[in-house]
Short mmCIF file of C-alpha atoms and ligand atoms in Angstrom, two decimals:
data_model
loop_
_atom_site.label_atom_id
_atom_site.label_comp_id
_atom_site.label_asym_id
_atom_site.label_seq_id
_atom_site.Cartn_x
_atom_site.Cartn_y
_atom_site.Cartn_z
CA UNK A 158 126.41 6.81 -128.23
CA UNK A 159 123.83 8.81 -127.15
CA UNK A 160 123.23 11.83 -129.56
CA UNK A 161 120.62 15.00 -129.21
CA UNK A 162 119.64 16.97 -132.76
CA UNK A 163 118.44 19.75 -132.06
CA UNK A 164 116.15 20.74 -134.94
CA UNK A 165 115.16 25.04 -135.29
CA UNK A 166 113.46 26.75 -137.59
CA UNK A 167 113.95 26.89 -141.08
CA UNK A 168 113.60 25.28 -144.63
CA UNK A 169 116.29 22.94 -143.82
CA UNK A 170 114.51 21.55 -141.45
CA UNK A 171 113.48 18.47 -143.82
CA UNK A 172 117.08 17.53 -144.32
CA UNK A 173 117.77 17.04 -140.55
CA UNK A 174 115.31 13.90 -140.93
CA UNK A 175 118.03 12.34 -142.91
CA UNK A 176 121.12 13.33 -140.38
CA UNK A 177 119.01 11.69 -137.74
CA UNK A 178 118.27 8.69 -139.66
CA UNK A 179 122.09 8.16 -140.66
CA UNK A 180 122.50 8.04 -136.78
CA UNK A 181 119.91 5.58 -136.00
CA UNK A 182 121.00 3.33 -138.87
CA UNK A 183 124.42 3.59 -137.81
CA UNK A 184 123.48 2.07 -133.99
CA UNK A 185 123.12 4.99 -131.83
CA UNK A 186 120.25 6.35 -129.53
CA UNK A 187 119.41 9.53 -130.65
CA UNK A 188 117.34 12.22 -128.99
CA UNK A 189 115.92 15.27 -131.46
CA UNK A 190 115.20 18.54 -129.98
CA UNK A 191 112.94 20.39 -132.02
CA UNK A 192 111.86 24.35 -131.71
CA UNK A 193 108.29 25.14 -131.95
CA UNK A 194 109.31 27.03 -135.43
CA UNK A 195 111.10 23.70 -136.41
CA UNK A 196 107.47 22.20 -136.16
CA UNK A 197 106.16 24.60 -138.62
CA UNK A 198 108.55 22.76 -141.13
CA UNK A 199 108.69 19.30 -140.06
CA UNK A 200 105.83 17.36 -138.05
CA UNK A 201 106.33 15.93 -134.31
CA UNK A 202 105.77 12.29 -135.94
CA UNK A 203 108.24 12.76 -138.51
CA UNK A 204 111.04 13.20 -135.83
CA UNK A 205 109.33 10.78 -133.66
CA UNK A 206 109.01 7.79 -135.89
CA UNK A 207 112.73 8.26 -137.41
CA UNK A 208 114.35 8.69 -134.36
CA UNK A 209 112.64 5.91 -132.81
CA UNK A 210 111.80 8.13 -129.74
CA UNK A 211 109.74 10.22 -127.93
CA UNK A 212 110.32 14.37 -129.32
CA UNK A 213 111.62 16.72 -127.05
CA UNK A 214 110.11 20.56 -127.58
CA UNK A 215 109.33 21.87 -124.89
CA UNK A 216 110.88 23.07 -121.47
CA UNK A 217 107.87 22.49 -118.94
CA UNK A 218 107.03 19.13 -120.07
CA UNK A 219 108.59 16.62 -117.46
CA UNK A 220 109.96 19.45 -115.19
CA UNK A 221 110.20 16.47 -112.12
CA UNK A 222 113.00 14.76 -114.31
CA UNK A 223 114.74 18.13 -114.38
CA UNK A 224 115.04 17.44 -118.81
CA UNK A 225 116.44 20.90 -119.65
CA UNK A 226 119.58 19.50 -117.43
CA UNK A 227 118.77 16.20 -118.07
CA UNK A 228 119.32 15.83 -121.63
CA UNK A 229 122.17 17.65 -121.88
CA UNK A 230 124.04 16.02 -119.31
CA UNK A 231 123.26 12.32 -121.27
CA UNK A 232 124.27 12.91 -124.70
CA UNK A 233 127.81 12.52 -125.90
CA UNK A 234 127.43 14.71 -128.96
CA UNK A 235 125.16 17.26 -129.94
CA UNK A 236 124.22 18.38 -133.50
CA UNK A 237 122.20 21.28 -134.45
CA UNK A 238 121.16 20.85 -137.99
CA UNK A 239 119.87 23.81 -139.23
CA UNK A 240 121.35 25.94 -137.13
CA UNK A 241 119.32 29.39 -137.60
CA UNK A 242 120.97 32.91 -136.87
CA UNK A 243 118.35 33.29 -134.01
CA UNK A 244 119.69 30.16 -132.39
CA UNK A 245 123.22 30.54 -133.25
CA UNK A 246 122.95 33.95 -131.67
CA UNK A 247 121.19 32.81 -128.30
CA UNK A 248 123.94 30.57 -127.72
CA UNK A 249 126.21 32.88 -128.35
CA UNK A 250 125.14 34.79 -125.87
CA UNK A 251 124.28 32.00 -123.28
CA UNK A 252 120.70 32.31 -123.28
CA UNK A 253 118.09 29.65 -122.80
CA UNK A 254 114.49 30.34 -123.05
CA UNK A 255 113.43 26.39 -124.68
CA UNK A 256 114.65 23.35 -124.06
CA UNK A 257 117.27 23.07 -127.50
CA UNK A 258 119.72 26.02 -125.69
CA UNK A 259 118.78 24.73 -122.39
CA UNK A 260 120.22 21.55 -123.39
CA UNK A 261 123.37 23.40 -124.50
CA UNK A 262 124.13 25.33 -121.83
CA UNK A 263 123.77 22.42 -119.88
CA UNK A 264 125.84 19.95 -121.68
CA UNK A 265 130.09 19.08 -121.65
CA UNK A 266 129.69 16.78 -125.06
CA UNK A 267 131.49 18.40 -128.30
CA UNK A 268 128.37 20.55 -130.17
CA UNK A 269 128.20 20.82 -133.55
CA UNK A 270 126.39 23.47 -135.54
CA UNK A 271 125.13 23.78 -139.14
CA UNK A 272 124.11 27.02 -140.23
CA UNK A 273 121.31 27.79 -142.78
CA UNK A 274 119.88 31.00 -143.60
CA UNK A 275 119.30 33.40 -146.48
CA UNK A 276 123.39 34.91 -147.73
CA UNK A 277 122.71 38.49 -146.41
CA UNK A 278 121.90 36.89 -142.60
CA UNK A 279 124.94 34.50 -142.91
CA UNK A 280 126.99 37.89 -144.16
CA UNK A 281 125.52 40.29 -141.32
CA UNK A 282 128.44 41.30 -138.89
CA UNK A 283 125.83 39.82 -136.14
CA UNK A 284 125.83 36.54 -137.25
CA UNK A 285 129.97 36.36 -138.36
CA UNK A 286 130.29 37.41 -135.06
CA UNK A 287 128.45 35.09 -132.76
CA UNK A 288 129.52 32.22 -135.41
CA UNK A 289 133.20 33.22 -133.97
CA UNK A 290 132.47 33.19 -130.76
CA UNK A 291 130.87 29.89 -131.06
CA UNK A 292 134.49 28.93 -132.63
CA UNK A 293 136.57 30.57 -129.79
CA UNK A 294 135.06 28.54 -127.25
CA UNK A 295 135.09 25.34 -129.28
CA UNK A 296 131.43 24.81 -130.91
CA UNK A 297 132.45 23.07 -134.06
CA UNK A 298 130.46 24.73 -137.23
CA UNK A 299 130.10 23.04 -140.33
CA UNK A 300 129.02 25.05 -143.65
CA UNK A 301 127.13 26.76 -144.72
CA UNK A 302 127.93 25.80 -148.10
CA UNK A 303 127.93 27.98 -151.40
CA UNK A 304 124.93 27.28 -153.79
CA UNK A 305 120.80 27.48 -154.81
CA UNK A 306 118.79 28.81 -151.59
CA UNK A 307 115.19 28.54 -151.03
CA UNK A 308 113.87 31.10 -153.42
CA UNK A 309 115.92 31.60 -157.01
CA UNK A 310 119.18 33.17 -155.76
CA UNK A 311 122.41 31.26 -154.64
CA UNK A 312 125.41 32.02 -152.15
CA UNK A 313 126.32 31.27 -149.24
CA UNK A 314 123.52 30.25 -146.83
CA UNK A 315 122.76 26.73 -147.65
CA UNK A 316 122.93 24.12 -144.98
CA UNK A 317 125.78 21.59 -145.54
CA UNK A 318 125.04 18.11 -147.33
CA UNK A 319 123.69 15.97 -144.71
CA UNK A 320 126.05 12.79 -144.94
CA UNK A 321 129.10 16.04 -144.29
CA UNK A 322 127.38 16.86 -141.11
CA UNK A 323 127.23 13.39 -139.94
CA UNK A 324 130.83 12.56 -141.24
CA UNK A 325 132.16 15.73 -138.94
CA UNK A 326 129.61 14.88 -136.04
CA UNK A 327 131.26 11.40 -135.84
CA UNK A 328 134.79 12.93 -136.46
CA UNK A 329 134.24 15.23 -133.62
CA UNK A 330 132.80 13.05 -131.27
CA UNK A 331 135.62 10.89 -131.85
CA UNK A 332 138.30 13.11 -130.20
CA UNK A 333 139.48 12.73 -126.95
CA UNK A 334 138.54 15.92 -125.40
CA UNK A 335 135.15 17.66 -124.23
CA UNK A 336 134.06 21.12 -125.98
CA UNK A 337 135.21 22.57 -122.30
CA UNK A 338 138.91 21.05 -122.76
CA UNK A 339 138.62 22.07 -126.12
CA UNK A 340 138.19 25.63 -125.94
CA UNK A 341 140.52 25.70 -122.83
CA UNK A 342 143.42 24.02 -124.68
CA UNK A 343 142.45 25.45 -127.92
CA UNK A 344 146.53 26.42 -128.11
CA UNK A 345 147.36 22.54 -126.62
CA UNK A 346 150.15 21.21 -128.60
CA UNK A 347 148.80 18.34 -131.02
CA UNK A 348 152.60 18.40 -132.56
CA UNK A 349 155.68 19.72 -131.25
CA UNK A 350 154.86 22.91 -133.64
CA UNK A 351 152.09 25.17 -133.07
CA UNK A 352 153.26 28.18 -134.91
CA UNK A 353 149.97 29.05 -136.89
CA UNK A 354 147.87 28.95 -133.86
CA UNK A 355 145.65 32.16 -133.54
CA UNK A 356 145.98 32.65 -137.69
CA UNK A 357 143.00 31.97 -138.93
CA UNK A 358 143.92 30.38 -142.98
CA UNK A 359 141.28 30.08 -145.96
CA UNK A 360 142.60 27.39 -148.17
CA UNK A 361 140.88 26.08 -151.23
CA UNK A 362 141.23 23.00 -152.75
CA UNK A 363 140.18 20.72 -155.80
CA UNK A 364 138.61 21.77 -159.30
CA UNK A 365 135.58 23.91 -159.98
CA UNK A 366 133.15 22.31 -162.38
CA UNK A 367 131.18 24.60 -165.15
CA UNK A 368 127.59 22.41 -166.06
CA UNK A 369 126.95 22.46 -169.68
CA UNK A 370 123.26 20.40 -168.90
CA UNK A 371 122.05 18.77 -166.40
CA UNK A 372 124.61 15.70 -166.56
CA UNK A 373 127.63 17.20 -168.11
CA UNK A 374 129.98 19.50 -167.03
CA UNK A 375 133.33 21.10 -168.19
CA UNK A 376 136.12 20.61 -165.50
CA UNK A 377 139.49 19.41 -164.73
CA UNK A 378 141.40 16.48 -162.92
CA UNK A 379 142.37 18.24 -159.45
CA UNK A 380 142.23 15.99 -156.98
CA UNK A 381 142.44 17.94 -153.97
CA UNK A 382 145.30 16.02 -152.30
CA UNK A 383 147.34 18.57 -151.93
CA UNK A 384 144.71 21.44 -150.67
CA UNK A 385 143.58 18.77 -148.12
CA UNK A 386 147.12 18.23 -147.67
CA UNK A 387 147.50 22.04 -146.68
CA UNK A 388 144.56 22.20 -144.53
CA UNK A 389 145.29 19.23 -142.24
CA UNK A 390 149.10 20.57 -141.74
CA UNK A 391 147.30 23.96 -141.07
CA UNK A 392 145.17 22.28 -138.40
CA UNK A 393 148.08 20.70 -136.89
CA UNK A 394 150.49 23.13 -136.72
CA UNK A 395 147.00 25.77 -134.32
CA UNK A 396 145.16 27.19 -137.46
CA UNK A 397 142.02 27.87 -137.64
CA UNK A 398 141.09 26.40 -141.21
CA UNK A 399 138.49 26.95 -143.54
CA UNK A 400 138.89 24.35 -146.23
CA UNK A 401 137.01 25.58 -149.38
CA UNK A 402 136.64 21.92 -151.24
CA UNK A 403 135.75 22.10 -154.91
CA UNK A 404 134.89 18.35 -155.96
CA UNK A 405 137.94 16.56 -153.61
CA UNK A 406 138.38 13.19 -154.70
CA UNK A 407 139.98 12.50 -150.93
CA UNK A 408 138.16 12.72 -147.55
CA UNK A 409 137.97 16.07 -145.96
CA UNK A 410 140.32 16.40 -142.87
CA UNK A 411 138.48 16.26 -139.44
CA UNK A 412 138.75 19.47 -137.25
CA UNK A 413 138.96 21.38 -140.29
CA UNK A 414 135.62 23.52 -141.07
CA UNK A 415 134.57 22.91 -144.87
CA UNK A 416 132.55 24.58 -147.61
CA UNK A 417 131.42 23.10 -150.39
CA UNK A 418 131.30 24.42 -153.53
CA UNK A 419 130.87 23.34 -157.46
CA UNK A 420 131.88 26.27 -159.42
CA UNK A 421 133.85 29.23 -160.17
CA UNK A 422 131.48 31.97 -159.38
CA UNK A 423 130.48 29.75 -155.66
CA UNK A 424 134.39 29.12 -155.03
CA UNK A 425 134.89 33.25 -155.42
CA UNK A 426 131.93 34.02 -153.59
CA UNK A 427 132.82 31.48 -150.95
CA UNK A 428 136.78 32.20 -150.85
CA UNK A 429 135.45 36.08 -150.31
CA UNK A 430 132.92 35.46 -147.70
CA UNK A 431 135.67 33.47 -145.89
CA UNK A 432 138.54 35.74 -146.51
CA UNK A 433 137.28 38.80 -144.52
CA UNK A 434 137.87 37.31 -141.14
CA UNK A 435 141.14 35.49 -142.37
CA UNK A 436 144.57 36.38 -142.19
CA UNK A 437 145.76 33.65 -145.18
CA UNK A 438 144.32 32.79 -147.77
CA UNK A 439 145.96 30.00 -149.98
CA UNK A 440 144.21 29.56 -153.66
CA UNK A 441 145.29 26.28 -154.23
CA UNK A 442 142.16 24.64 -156.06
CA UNK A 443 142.05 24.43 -159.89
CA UNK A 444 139.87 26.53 -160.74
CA UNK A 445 138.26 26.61 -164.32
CA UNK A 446 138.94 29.81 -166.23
CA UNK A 447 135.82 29.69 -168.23
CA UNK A 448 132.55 28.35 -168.12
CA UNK A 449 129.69 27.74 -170.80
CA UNK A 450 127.63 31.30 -171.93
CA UNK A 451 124.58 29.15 -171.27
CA UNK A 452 123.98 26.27 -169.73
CA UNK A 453 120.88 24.34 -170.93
CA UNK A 454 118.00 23.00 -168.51
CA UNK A 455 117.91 19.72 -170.56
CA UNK A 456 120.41 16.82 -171.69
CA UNK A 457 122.01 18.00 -175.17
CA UNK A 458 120.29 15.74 -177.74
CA UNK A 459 122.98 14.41 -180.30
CA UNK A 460 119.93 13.89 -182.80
CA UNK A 461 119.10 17.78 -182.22
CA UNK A 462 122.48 19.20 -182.20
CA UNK A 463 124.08 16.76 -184.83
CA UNK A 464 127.83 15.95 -185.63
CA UNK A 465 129.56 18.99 -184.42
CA UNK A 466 128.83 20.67 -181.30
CA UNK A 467 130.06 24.47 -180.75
CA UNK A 468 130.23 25.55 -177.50
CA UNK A 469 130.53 29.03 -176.52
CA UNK A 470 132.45 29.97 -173.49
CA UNK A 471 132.83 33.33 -170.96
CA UNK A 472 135.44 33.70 -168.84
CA UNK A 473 135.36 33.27 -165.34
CA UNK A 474 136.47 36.65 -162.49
CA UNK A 475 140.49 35.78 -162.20
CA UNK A 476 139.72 35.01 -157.81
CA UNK A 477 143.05 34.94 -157.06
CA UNK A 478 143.84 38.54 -158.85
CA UNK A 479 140.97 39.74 -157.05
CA UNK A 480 141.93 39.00 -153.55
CA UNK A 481 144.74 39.91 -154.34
CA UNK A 482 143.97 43.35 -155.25
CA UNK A 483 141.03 43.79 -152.24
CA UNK A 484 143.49 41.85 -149.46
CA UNK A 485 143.84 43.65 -146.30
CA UNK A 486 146.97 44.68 -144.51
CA UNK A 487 148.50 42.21 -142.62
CA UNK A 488 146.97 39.60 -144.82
CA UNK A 489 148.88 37.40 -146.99
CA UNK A 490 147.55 36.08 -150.54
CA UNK A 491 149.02 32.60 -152.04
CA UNK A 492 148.53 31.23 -155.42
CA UNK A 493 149.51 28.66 -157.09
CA UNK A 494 150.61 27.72 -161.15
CA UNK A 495 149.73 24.91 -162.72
CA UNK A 496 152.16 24.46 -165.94
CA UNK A 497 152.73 21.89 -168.27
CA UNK A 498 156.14 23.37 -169.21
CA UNK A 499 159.06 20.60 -168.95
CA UNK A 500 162.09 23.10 -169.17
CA UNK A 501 162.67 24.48 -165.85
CA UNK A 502 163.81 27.57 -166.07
CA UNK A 503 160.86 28.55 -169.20
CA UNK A 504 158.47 27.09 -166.01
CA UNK A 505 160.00 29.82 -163.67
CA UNK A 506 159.61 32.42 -166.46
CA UNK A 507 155.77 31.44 -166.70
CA UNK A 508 155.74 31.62 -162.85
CA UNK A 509 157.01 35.04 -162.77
CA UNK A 510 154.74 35.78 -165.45
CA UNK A 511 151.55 34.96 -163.80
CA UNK A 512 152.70 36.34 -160.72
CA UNK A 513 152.75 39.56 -162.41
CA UNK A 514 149.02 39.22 -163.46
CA UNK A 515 147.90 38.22 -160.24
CA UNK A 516 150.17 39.91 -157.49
CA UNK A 517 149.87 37.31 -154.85
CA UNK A 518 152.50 37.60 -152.03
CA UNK A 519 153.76 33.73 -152.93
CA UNK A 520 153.09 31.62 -155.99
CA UNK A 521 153.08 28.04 -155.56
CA UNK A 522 154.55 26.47 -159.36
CA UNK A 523 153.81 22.55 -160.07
CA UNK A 524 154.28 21.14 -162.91
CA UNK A 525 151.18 19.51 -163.83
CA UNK A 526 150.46 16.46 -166.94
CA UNK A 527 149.17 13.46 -167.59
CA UNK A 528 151.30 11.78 -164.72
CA UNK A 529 152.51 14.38 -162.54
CA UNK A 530 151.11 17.26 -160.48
CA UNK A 531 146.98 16.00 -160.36
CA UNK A 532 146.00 13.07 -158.47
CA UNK A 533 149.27 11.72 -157.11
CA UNK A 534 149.86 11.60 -153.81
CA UNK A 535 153.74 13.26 -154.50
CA UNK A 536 154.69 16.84 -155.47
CA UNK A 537 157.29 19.13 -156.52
CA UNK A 538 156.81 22.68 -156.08
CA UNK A 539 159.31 25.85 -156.30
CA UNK A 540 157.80 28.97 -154.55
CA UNK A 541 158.36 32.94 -155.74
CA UNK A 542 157.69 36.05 -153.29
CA UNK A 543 156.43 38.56 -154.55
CA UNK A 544 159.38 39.97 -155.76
CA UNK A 545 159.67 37.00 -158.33
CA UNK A 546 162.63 35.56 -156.27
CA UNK A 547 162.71 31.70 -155.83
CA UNK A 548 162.28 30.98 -151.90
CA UNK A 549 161.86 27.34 -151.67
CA UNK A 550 162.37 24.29 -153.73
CA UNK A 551 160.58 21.16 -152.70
CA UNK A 552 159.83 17.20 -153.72
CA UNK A 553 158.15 14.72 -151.99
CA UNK A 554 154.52 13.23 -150.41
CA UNK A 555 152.24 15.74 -150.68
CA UNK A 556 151.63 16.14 -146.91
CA UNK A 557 155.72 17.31 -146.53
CA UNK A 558 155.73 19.48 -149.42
CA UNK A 559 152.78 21.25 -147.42
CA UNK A 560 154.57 21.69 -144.30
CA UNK A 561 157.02 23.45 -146.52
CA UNK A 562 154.76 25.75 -147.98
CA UNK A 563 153.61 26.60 -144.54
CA UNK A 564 157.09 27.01 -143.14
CA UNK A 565 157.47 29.74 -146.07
CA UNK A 566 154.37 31.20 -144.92
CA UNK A 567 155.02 31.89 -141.34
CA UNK A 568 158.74 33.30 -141.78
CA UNK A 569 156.67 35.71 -144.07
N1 LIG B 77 142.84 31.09 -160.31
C1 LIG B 77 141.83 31.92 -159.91
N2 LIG B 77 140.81 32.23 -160.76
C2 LIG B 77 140.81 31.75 -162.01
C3 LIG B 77 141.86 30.91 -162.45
C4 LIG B 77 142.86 30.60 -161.56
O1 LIG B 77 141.84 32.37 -158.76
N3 LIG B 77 139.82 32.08 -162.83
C5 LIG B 77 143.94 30.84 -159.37
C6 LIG B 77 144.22 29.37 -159.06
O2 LIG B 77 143.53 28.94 -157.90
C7 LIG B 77 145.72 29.39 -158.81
C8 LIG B 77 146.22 30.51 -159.71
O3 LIG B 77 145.09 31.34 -159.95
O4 LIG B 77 146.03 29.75 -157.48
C9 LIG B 77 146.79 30.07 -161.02
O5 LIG B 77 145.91 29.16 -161.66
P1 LIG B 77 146.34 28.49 -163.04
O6 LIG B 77 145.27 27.57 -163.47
O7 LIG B 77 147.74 27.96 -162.91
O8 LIG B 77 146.47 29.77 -164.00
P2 LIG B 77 145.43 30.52 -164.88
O9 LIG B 77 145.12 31.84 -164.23
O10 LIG B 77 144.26 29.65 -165.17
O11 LIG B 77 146.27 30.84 -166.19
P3 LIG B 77 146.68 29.81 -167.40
O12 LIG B 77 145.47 28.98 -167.66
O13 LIG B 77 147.02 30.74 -168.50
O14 LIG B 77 147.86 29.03 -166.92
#
């Protein structure tokens, strides 16, 4: 297929070399777009000699072969990798003064967009806001995701991992229907039940990982399957999902935006970015309750530290407690418990007990162990409201058990 990256200005501008090389490797003819700040990052015959084509930059080159239309009107996907706030917020707002929004205006094929910037531009209301109207009218956006930015801080700003923006490129250009007939049948029925379209649900999934050095961490043996699990019945059933993915050991649902992050402080500060626009938010990740009070910039020698190691440990911000505690009205807050205990009435009593410490509106219990609970692809769950009061009781594949938990959610 024929795919345009457009390239724009900023640090992450070296990555997209790798996005379009994953394209031409994989067969198709791809066409980059680069701004005149992207140049000031990457060089014309960078893009030129990886694409295997001639660069496009600028809007009164080849105005005979009418390229601003041109261009868009060929490709069957474009990908915008980095996206900057500048550019996100000129399409927004339908202008086109070079040949990259041109090109976007112009084109029907599905557009995907990558954000990178520095946390406090990703954060300003501006920028939230055009990103949602991008959403609304069916521009797919992928990241940013949580971690180290240019200079020595971290959050959220980063552009996504470059083989994630060419899995969800390829995922998007693979369904049936254009951005236009997209954002037109954004409430078209892909089952019979569409009752969380409109809600907009945060849902985190996996286990955090706390490095100790540079090649050893301390974590724990989530899997994911049944945060995934959430997210793709969320998609189905209208939401809008924001899949917060914490080391999944299972493919990342298509149509489903996703963040990555690696530990507990980027999960919380990724969970509370996302949360302010969202009307659910489901903690269902493992997340790991402390992490190491240091972590060294070097491989722990055994010959240094000898036969016993002592590790010291802080604890980790309770997230769950926390949103809990800051949620807005209207929104709802679920957690989940992972126990070990076998008796099942002691497992509801440890339920109700850490429902009490974190005041979520539903707590999700599984019993986790060696076999159970982690990694397989079945469940068994009992759900408290808030009140403590068991509301649902369910066993099976992890994808019904989710539709269960959602059905729980949207009698709420
Ligand atoms: N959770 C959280 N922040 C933490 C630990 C857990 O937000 N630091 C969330 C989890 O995502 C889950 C819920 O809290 O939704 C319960 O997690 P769980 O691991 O079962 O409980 P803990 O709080 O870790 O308590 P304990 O280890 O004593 O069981």
């Amino acid at each position: 297929m024929t795919i345009v990256v457009g390239v724009t200005g900023g640090i992450a501008a070296y990555k997209a070399v790798s996005i379009i090389r994953s394209f031409v490797l994989l067969g198709h003819d791809v066409h980059v777009i680069a701004t005149d700040a992207a140049l000031r990052f990457v060089g014309a015959p960078t893009f030129e000699a990886i694409s295997r084509n001639q660069l496009n930059t600028d809007l009164y080159e080849g105005v005979s072969e009418v390229r601003h239309v041109g261009i868009g009107k060929r490709a069957d996907l474009v990908v915008i990798a980095p996206a900057t706030a500048n550019t996100i917020a000129k399409i927004a707002h339908g202008l086109a003064d070079d040949l990259l929004t041109n090109t976007v205006l112009a084109t029907t094929a599905p557009v995907l967009v990558a954000p990178a910037m520095h946390t406090e531009m990703w954060l300003n209301a501006a920028t939230q806001h055009n990103v949602h109207t991008l959403r609304e009218r069916g521009v797919s956006v992928v990241g940013p995701a949580v971690g180290q930015l240019t200079g020595s801080d971290s959050g959220p700003g980063r552009m996504e991992e470059a083989d994630a923006i060419v899995a969800a490129a390829l995922a998007l250009a693979s369904k049936p229907a254009s951005r236009h007939d997209r954002a037109a049948n954004s409430e078209a029925p892909r089952t019979a039940r569409r009752d969380l379209a409109g809600h907009r649900i945060v849902i985190t999934a996996g286990g955090t990982r706390e490095p100790l050095d540079p090649v050893r961490y301390l974590g724990n043996r989530s899997s994911g399957k049944q945060g995934v699990a959430l997210a793709t019945a969320a998609r189905d059933r209208g939401a809008d999902v924001v899949l917060i993915a914490a080391h999944l050991d299972v493919p990342v649902p298509e149509g489903v935006e996703t963040r990555t992050v690696s530990t507990t402080l980027e999960l919380q500060r990724a969970v509370t970015d996302a949360a302010s626009d969202a009307d659910i938010i489901v903690m269902a990740a493992a997340v790991a309750d402390f992490r190491p009070a240091t972590t060294s910039d070097a491989k722990i020698k055994k010959d240094v530290v000898g036969d016993e190691l002592q590790l010291s440990l802080v604890s980790n911000p309770d997230i769950l407690a926390g949103l809990s505690a800051d949620k807005q009205p209207d929104q709802l807050v679920v957690g989940f418990a992972a126990e070990t205990e076998s008796d099942p009435q002691a497992l509801i009593e440890l339920g109700r007990r850490k429902l009490r410490r974190k005041r979520c509106d539903f707590l999700v219990i599984n019993n986790v162990g060696w076999r159970t609970g982690f990694s397989t692809d079945e469940n068994e769950v009992v759900v408290l409201d808030a009140a403590g009061d068991i509301v649902m009781e369910a066993a099976g594949a992890k994808s019904s058990v989710a539709d269960r938990i959602l059905d729980v959610i949207t009698s709420a």
